[in-house]
């Protein structure tokens, strides 16, 4: 059965802290792994990862994929209150479907 | 973990026909479900919020007469794409709200309109 697991499910930090969010997966036909940030309405796309070991970076956010160990991490450095959201990991099962993880709820306190 | 299913997984139809997509929460009741459409570059657009027992709330720019939503029970919401055209071809993804601010996503339905 295809599945995506995220950890932790919930995390509370203070501004300035660095956080690492984890996503592991088991799917039949991996094509890519996607990270989204969901605050209120539609999730906002952050990264798409297809190759192992290549870090993608956008400002204070970065992510990397390990296709051998079947996981990805999302790092956020120098967190701000605006980073508070649910971070979703999803795996594209080669165009057949998406498998979403349960999300990690990040709360950044001032 | 909570499970949300969608049916069908993949549908191909002719232009002008209508297609119904089901979204079910399998192990919890969901008063609220959401329908999304995936656009290029992996972005997800919220189309509408489906509320059990009442009318759906559509986002700006989404034609409610074209994308009919029915939330008939606490475990089922349906999206009907009426008079589908090739530009409606996309991935349609639903999610169900279990607790406040906690959504569980379905696997998506790929619609191809010829």
mmCIF file of C-alpha atoms in Angstrom:
data_model
loop_
_atom_site.group_PDB
_atom_site.id
_atom_site.type_symbol
_atom_site.label_atom_id
_atom_site.label_comp_id
_atom_site.label_asym_id
_atom_site.label_seq_id
_atom_site.Cartn_x
_atom_site.Cartn_y
_atom_site.Cartn_z
ATOM 1 C CA UNK A 1 0.000 0.000 0.000
ATOM 2 C CA UNK A 2 1.348 3.405 -0.979
ATOM 3 C CA UNK A 3 1.996 5.691 1.959
ATOM 4 C CA UNK A 4 3.736 8.875 3.001
ATOM 5 C CA UNK A 5 4.689 9.486 6.606
ATOM 6 C CA UNK A 6 5.658 12.830 8.045
ATOM 7 C CA UNK A 7 7.296 13.631 11.351
ATOM 8 C CA UNK A 8 6.879 15.294 13.661
ATOM 9 C CA UNK A 9 3.139 15.838 13.302
ATOM 10 C CA UNK A 10 3.345 19.008 15.333
ATOM 11 C CA UNK A 11 6.211 21.286 16.308
ATOM 12 C CA UNK A 12 6.436 24.477 18.353
ATOM 13 C CA UNK A 13 9.567 26.619 18.148
ATOM 14 C CA UNK A 14 10.643 30.190 18.804
ATOM 15 C CA UNK A 15 11.580 32.739 16.205
ATOM 16 C CA UNK A 16 15.125 32.291 15.046
ATOM 17 C CA UNK A 17 15.192 28.537 15.565
ATOM 18 C CA UNK A 18 16.031 26.140 12.768
ATOM 19 C CA UNK A 19 13.640 23.279 12.088
ATOM 20 C CA UNK A 20 13.863 20.065 10.101
ATOM 21 C CA UNK A 21 10.730 18.379 8.854
ATOM 22 C CA UNK A 22 10.836 14.779 7.737
ATOM 23 C CA UNK A 23 8.987 12.888 5.053
ATOM 24 C CA UNK A 24 9.390 9.189 4.277
ATOM 25 C CA UNK A 25 7.529 7.283 1.601
ATOM 26 C CA UNK A 26 6.701 3.925 0.121
ATOM 27 C CA UNK A 27 5.078 4.060 -3.291
ATOM 28 C CA UNK A 28 4.937 1.752 -6.258
ATOM 29 C CA UNK A 29 6.058 4.160 -8.949
ATOM 30 C CA UNK A 30 7.915 7.169 -7.631
ATOM 31 C CA UNK A 31 8.221 10.114 -9.983
ATOM 32 C CA UNK A 32 8.716 13.103 -7.709
ATOM 33 C CA UNK A 33 8.247 14.387 -4.188
ATOM 34 C CA UNK A 34 6.593 17.705 -3.532
ATOM 35 C CA UNK A 35 6.537 19.985 -0.523
ATOM 36 C CA UNK A 36 3.674 22.401 0.092
ATOM 37 C CA UNK A 37 2.968 25.032 2.721
ATOM 38 C CA UNK A 38 -0.655 25.310 3.752
ATOM 39 C CA UNK A 39 -1.829 28.293 5.744
ATOM 40 C CA UNK A 40 -5.461 28.938 5.010
ATOM 41 C CA UNK A 41 -6.733 27.892 1.643
ATOM 42 C CA UNK A 42 -4.842 26.121 -1.092
ATOM 43 C CA UNK A 43 -1.423 24.692 -0.310
ATOM 44 C CA UNK A 44 1.403 26.768 -1.730
ATOM 45 C CA UNK A 45 3.948 24.847 -3.743
ATOM 46 C CA UNK A 46 7.474 24.969 -2.323
ATOM 47 C CA UNK A 47 9.680 22.362 -3.987
ATOM 48 C CA UNK A 48 9.609 19.438 -6.349
ATOM 49 C CA UNK A 49 12.378 16.895 -5.936
ATOM 50 C CA UNK A 50 13.160 14.182 -8.426
ATOM 51 C CA UNK A 51 16.846 13.408 -7.996
ATOM 52 C CA UNK A 52 18.725 12.246 -4.938
ATOM 53 C CA UNK A 53 21.268 14.434 -3.232
ATOM 54 C CA UNK A 54 20.500 17.683 -5.015
ATOM 55 C CA UNK A 55 19.498 20.372 -2.568
ATOM 56 C CA UNK A 56 16.816 22.803 -3.609
ATOM 57 C CA UNK A 57 16.875 26.155 -1.909
ATOM 58 C CA UNK A 58 14.566 29.111 -1.700
ATOM 59 C CA UNK A 59 15.496 31.791 0.790
ATOM 60 C CA UNK A 60 15.499 30.260 4.249
ATOM 61 C CA UNK A 61 13.937 27.042 3.027
ATOM 62 C CA UNK A 62 15.819 24.106 1.593
ATOM 63 C CA UNK A 63 15.010 20.521 0.824
ATOM 64 C CA UNK A 64 16.778 17.385 -0.251
ATOM 65 C CA UNK A 65 15.731 13.920 -1.369
ATOM 66 C CA UNK A 66 17.271 10.521 -0.675
ATOM 67 C CA UNK A 67 15.783 8.004 -3.102
ATOM 68 C CA UNK A 68 17.785 5.135 -1.664
ATOM 69 C CA UNK A 69 16.479 5.591 1.857
ATOM 70 C CA UNK A 70 13.116 6.890 0.596
ATOM 71 C CA UNK A 71 12.913 10.135 2.484
ATOM 72 C CA UNK A 72 13.152 13.861 2.170
ATOM 73 C CA UNK A 73 13.762 16.672 4.630
ATOM 74 C CA UNK A 74 12.622 20.261 4.577
ATOM 75 C CA UNK A 75 14.798 22.705 6.506
ATOM 76 C CA UNK A 76 13.744 26.146 7.611
ATOM 77 C CA UNK A 77 16.440 28.348 9.105
ATOM 78 C CA UNK A 78 15.945 31.480 11.210
ATOM 79 C CA UNK A 79 12.221 30.773 11.509
ATOM 80 C CA UNK A 80 9.734 33.616 11.597
ATOM 81 C CA UNK A 81 6.138 33.727 12.830
ATOM 82 C CA UNK A 82 5.058 33.827 9.195
ATOM 83 C CA UNK A 83 6.457 30.334 8.765
ATOM 84 C CA UNK A 84 3.671 28.986 10.979
ATOM 85 C CA UNK A 85 1.656 26.623 8.797
ATOM 86 C CA UNK A 86 1.049 23.006 7.964
ATOM 87 C CA UNK A 87 3.798 21.622 5.736
ATOM 88 C CA UNK A 88 2.613 18.874 3.433
ATOM 89 C CA UNK A 89 4.705 16.277 1.682
ATOM 90 C CA UNK A 90 3.228 14.518 -1.346
ATOM 91 C CA UNK A 91 4.585 11.911 -3.708
ATOM 92 C CA UNK A 92 3.652 11.819 -7.380
ATOM 93 C CA UNK A 93 3.039 8.166 -8.191
ATOM 94 C CA UNK A 94 4.102 8.525 -11.789
ATOM 95 C CA UNK A 95 1.063 10.450 -12.869
ATOM 96 C CA UNK A 96 -1.318 7.818 -11.549
ATOM 97 C CA UNK A 97 -2.115 9.556 -8.311
ATOM 98 C CA UNK A 98 -0.732 11.579 -5.475
ATOM 99 C CA UNK A 99 -0.054 10.269 -2.020
ATOM 100 C CA UNK A 100 -0.153 12.972 0.598
ATOM 101 C CA UNK A 101 1.336 12.770 4.055
ATOM 102 C CA UNK A 102 -0.623 13.933 7.106
ATOM 103 C CA UNK A 103 1.338 17.159 7.335
ATOM 104 C CA UNK A 104 3.519 18.720 10.023
ATOM 105 C CA UNK A 105 1.943 21.608 11.887
ATOM 106 C CA UNK A 106 4.642 24.170 12.654
ATOM 107 C CA UNK A 107 3.998 26.941 15.144
ATOM 108 C CA UNK A 108 6.624 29.656 15.471
ATOM 109 C CA UNK A 109 6.289 31.752 18.605
ATOM 110 C CA UNK A 110 7.608 35.311 18.783
ATOM 111 C CA UNK B 1 -4.161 7.615 9.733
ATOM 112 C CA UNK B 2 -7.263 9.046 8.199
ATOM 113 C CA UNK B 3 -8.026 7.913 4.662
ATOM 114 C CA UNK B 4 -9.686 9.804 1.879
ATOM 115 C CA UNK B 5 -10.447 8.086 -1.409
ATOM 116 C CA UNK B 6 -11.408 9.366 -4.822
ATOM 117 C CA UNK B 7 -13.184 7.614 -7.625
ATOM 118 C CA UNK B 8 -12.396 7.230 -10.412
ATOM 119 C CA UNK B 9 -8.626 7.523 -10.386
ATOM 120 C CA UNK B 10 -8.474 8.308 -14.079
ATOM 121 C CA UNK B 11 -11.198 9.187 -16.532
ATOM 122 C CA UNK B 12 -11.100 9.941 -20.242
ATOM 123 C CA UNK B 13 -14.179 11.451 -21.806
ATOM 124 C CA UNK B 14 -15.329 13.167 -24.954
ATOM 125 C CA UNK B 15 -15.798 16.892 -25.137
ATOM 126 C CA UNK B 16 -19.305 17.926 -24.144
ATOM 127 C CA UNK B 17 -19.955 15.085 -21.731
ATOM 128 C CA UNK B 18 -20.239 15.356 -17.965
ATOM 129 C CA UNK B 19 -18.003 13.602 -15.502
ATOM 130 C CA UNK B 20 -18.664 12.916 -11.841
ATOM 131 C CA UNK B 21 -15.815 12.529 -9.356
ATOM 132 C CA UNK B 22 -16.415 11.143 -5.869
ATOM 133 C CA UNK B 23 -14.507 11.980 -2.722
ATOM 134 C CA UNK B 24 -15.021 9.808 0.331
ATOM 135 C CA UNK B 25 -13.693 9.983 3.861
ATOM 136 C CA UNK B 26 -13.352 6.326 4.772
ATOM 137 C CA UNK B 27 -12.883 6.348 8.510
ATOM 138 C CA UNK B 28 -14.183 9.681 9.739
ATOM 139 C CA UNK B 29 -17.033 12.071 9.145
ATOM 140 C CA UNK B 30 -16.248 15.282 7.362
ATOM 141 C CA UNK B 31 -18.597 18.214 7.547
ATOM 142 C CA UNK B 32 -16.304 20.082 5.215
ATOM 143 C CA UNK B 33 -14.492 18.896 2.128
ATOM 144 C CA UNK B 34 -12.397 20.859 -0.327
ATOM 145 C CA UNK B 35 -11.904 20.510 -4.049
ATOM 146 C CA UNK B 36 -8.626 21.509 -5.697
ATOM 147 C CA UNK B 37 -7.357 21.559 -9.222
ATOM 148 C CA UNK B 38 -3.706 21.140 -10.052
ATOM 149 C CA UNK B 39 -2.115 23.557 -12.462
ATOM 150 C CA UNK B 40 1.265 23.482 -14.188
ATOM 151 C CA UNK B 41 4.298 23.833 -11.947
ATOM 152 C CA UNK B 42 2.506 21.770 -9.323
ATOM 153 C CA UNK B 43 0.396 24.571 -7.904
ATOM 154 C CA UNK B 44 -2.934 23.667 -6.376
ATOM 155 C CA UNK B 45 -5.912 25.944 -6.777
ATOM 156 C CA UNK B 46 -8.789 25.751 -4.349
ATOM 157 C CA UNK B 47 -11.965 25.530 -6.374
ATOM 158 C CA UNK B 48 -14.609 25.279 -3.705
ATOM 159 C CA UNK B 49 -15.443 24.351 -0.148
ATOM 160 C CA UNK B 50 -18.092 21.678 0.123
ATOM 161 C CA UNK B 51 -20.311 21.786 3.196
ATOM 162 C CA UNK B 52 -22.527 18.866 4.155
ATOM 163 C CA UNK B 53 -26.176 19.775 3.912
ATOM 164 C CA UNK B 54 -25.656 23.195 2.397
ATOM 165 C CA UNK B 55 -24.443 24.850 -0.764
ATOM 166 C CA UNK B 56 -20.789 24.805 -1.660
ATOM 167 C CA UNK B 57 -18.731 27.959 -1.422
ATOM 168 C CA UNK B 58 -16.929 28.629 -4.690
ATOM 169 C CA UNK B 59 -13.709 30.568 -5.059
ATOM 170 C CA UNK B 60 -13.606 33.598 -7.278
ATOM 171 C CA UNK B 61 -13.370 32.717 -10.930
ATOM 172 C CA UNK B 62 -14.752 29.186 -10.558
ATOM 173 C CA UNK B 63 -18.002 28.634 -12.467
ATOM 174 C CA UNK B 64 -20.473 27.010 -10.096
ATOM 175 C CA UNK B 65 -22.760 25.929 -12.940
ATOM 176 C CA UNK B 66 -19.893 24.128 -14.610
ATOM 177 C CA UNK B 67 -18.405 22.501 -11.525
ATOM 178 C CA UNK B 68 -21.353 21.141 -9.582
ATOM 179 C CA UNK B 69 -20.634 20.089 -6.020
ATOM 180 C CA UNK B 70 -22.903 17.980 -3.879
ATOM 181 C CA UNK B 71 -22.054 17.033 -0.296
ATOM 182 C CA UNK B 72 -24.829 14.567 0.296
ATOM 183 C CA UNK B 73 -23.508 12.911 3.435
ATOM 184 C CA UNK B 74 -20.813 13.312 6.043
ATOM 185 C CA UNK B 75 -18.548 10.952 4.127
ATOM 186 C CA UNK B 76 -19.189 11.804 0.490
ATOM 187 C CA UNK B 77 -18.771 14.839 -1.697
ATOM 188 C CA UNK B 78 -19.067 14.770 -5.483
ATOM 189 C CA UNK B 79 -17.729 17.114 -8.126
ATOM 190 C CA UNK B 80 -19.427 17.005 -11.511
ATOM 191 C CA UNK B 81 -17.658 18.663 -14.407
ATOM 192 C CA UNK B 82 -20.486 19.505 -16.785
ATOM 193 C CA UNK B 83 -20.004 19.804 -20.531
ATOM 194 C CA UNK B 84 -16.317 19.100 -20.172
ATOM 195 C CA UNK B 85 -13.860 20.609 -22.622
ATOM 196 C CA UNK B 86 -10.188 19.865 -23.249
ATOM 197 C CA UNK B 87 -9.157 22.838 -21.117
ATOM 198 C CA UNK B 88 -10.807 21.116 -18.149
ATOM 199 C CA UNK B 89 -8.258 18.317 -18.377
ATOM 200 C CA UNK B 90 -6.349 18.311 -15.103
ATOM 201 C CA UNK B 91 -5.773 16.572 -11.809
ATOM 202 C CA UNK B 92 -8.648 17.154 -9.405
ATOM 203 C CA UNK B 93 -7.813 16.570 -5.749
ATOM 204 C CA UNK B 94 -10.156 16.597 -2.790
ATOM 205 C CA UNK B 95 -9.456 16.861 0.889
ATOM 206 C CA UNK B 96 -11.620 16.255 3.918
ATOM 207 C CA UNK B 97 -11.461 18.185 7.147
ATOM 208 C CA UNK B 98 -11.348 15.886 10.141
ATOM 209 C CA UNK B 99 -10.645 18.356 12.900
ATOM 210 C CA UNK B 100 -10.451 22.062 12.636
ATOM 211 C CA UNK B 101 -7.484 22.980 10.468
ATOM 212 C CA UNK B 102 -6.592 19.343 9.747
ATOM 213 C CA UNK B 103 -7.169 18.191 6.201
ATOM 214 C CA UNK B 104 -6.574 14.783 4.703
ATOM 215 C CA UNK B 105 -5.990 14.678 0.991
ATOM 216 C CA UNK B 106 -7.282 12.183 -1.518
ATOM 217 C CA UNK B 107 -5.095 10.632 -4.209
ATOM 218 C CA UNK B 108 -6.522 12.751 -6.999
ATOM 219 C CA UNK B 109 -8.472 12.062 -10.177
ATOM 220 C CA UNK B 110 -6.875 12.629 -13.545
ATOM 221 C CA UNK B 111 -9.409 13.937 -16.051
ATOM 222 C CA UNK B 112 -8.560 13.890 -19.736
ATOM 223 C CA UNK B 113 -11.088 15.443 -22.098
ATOM 224 C CA UNK B 114 -10.655 14.586 -25.751
#
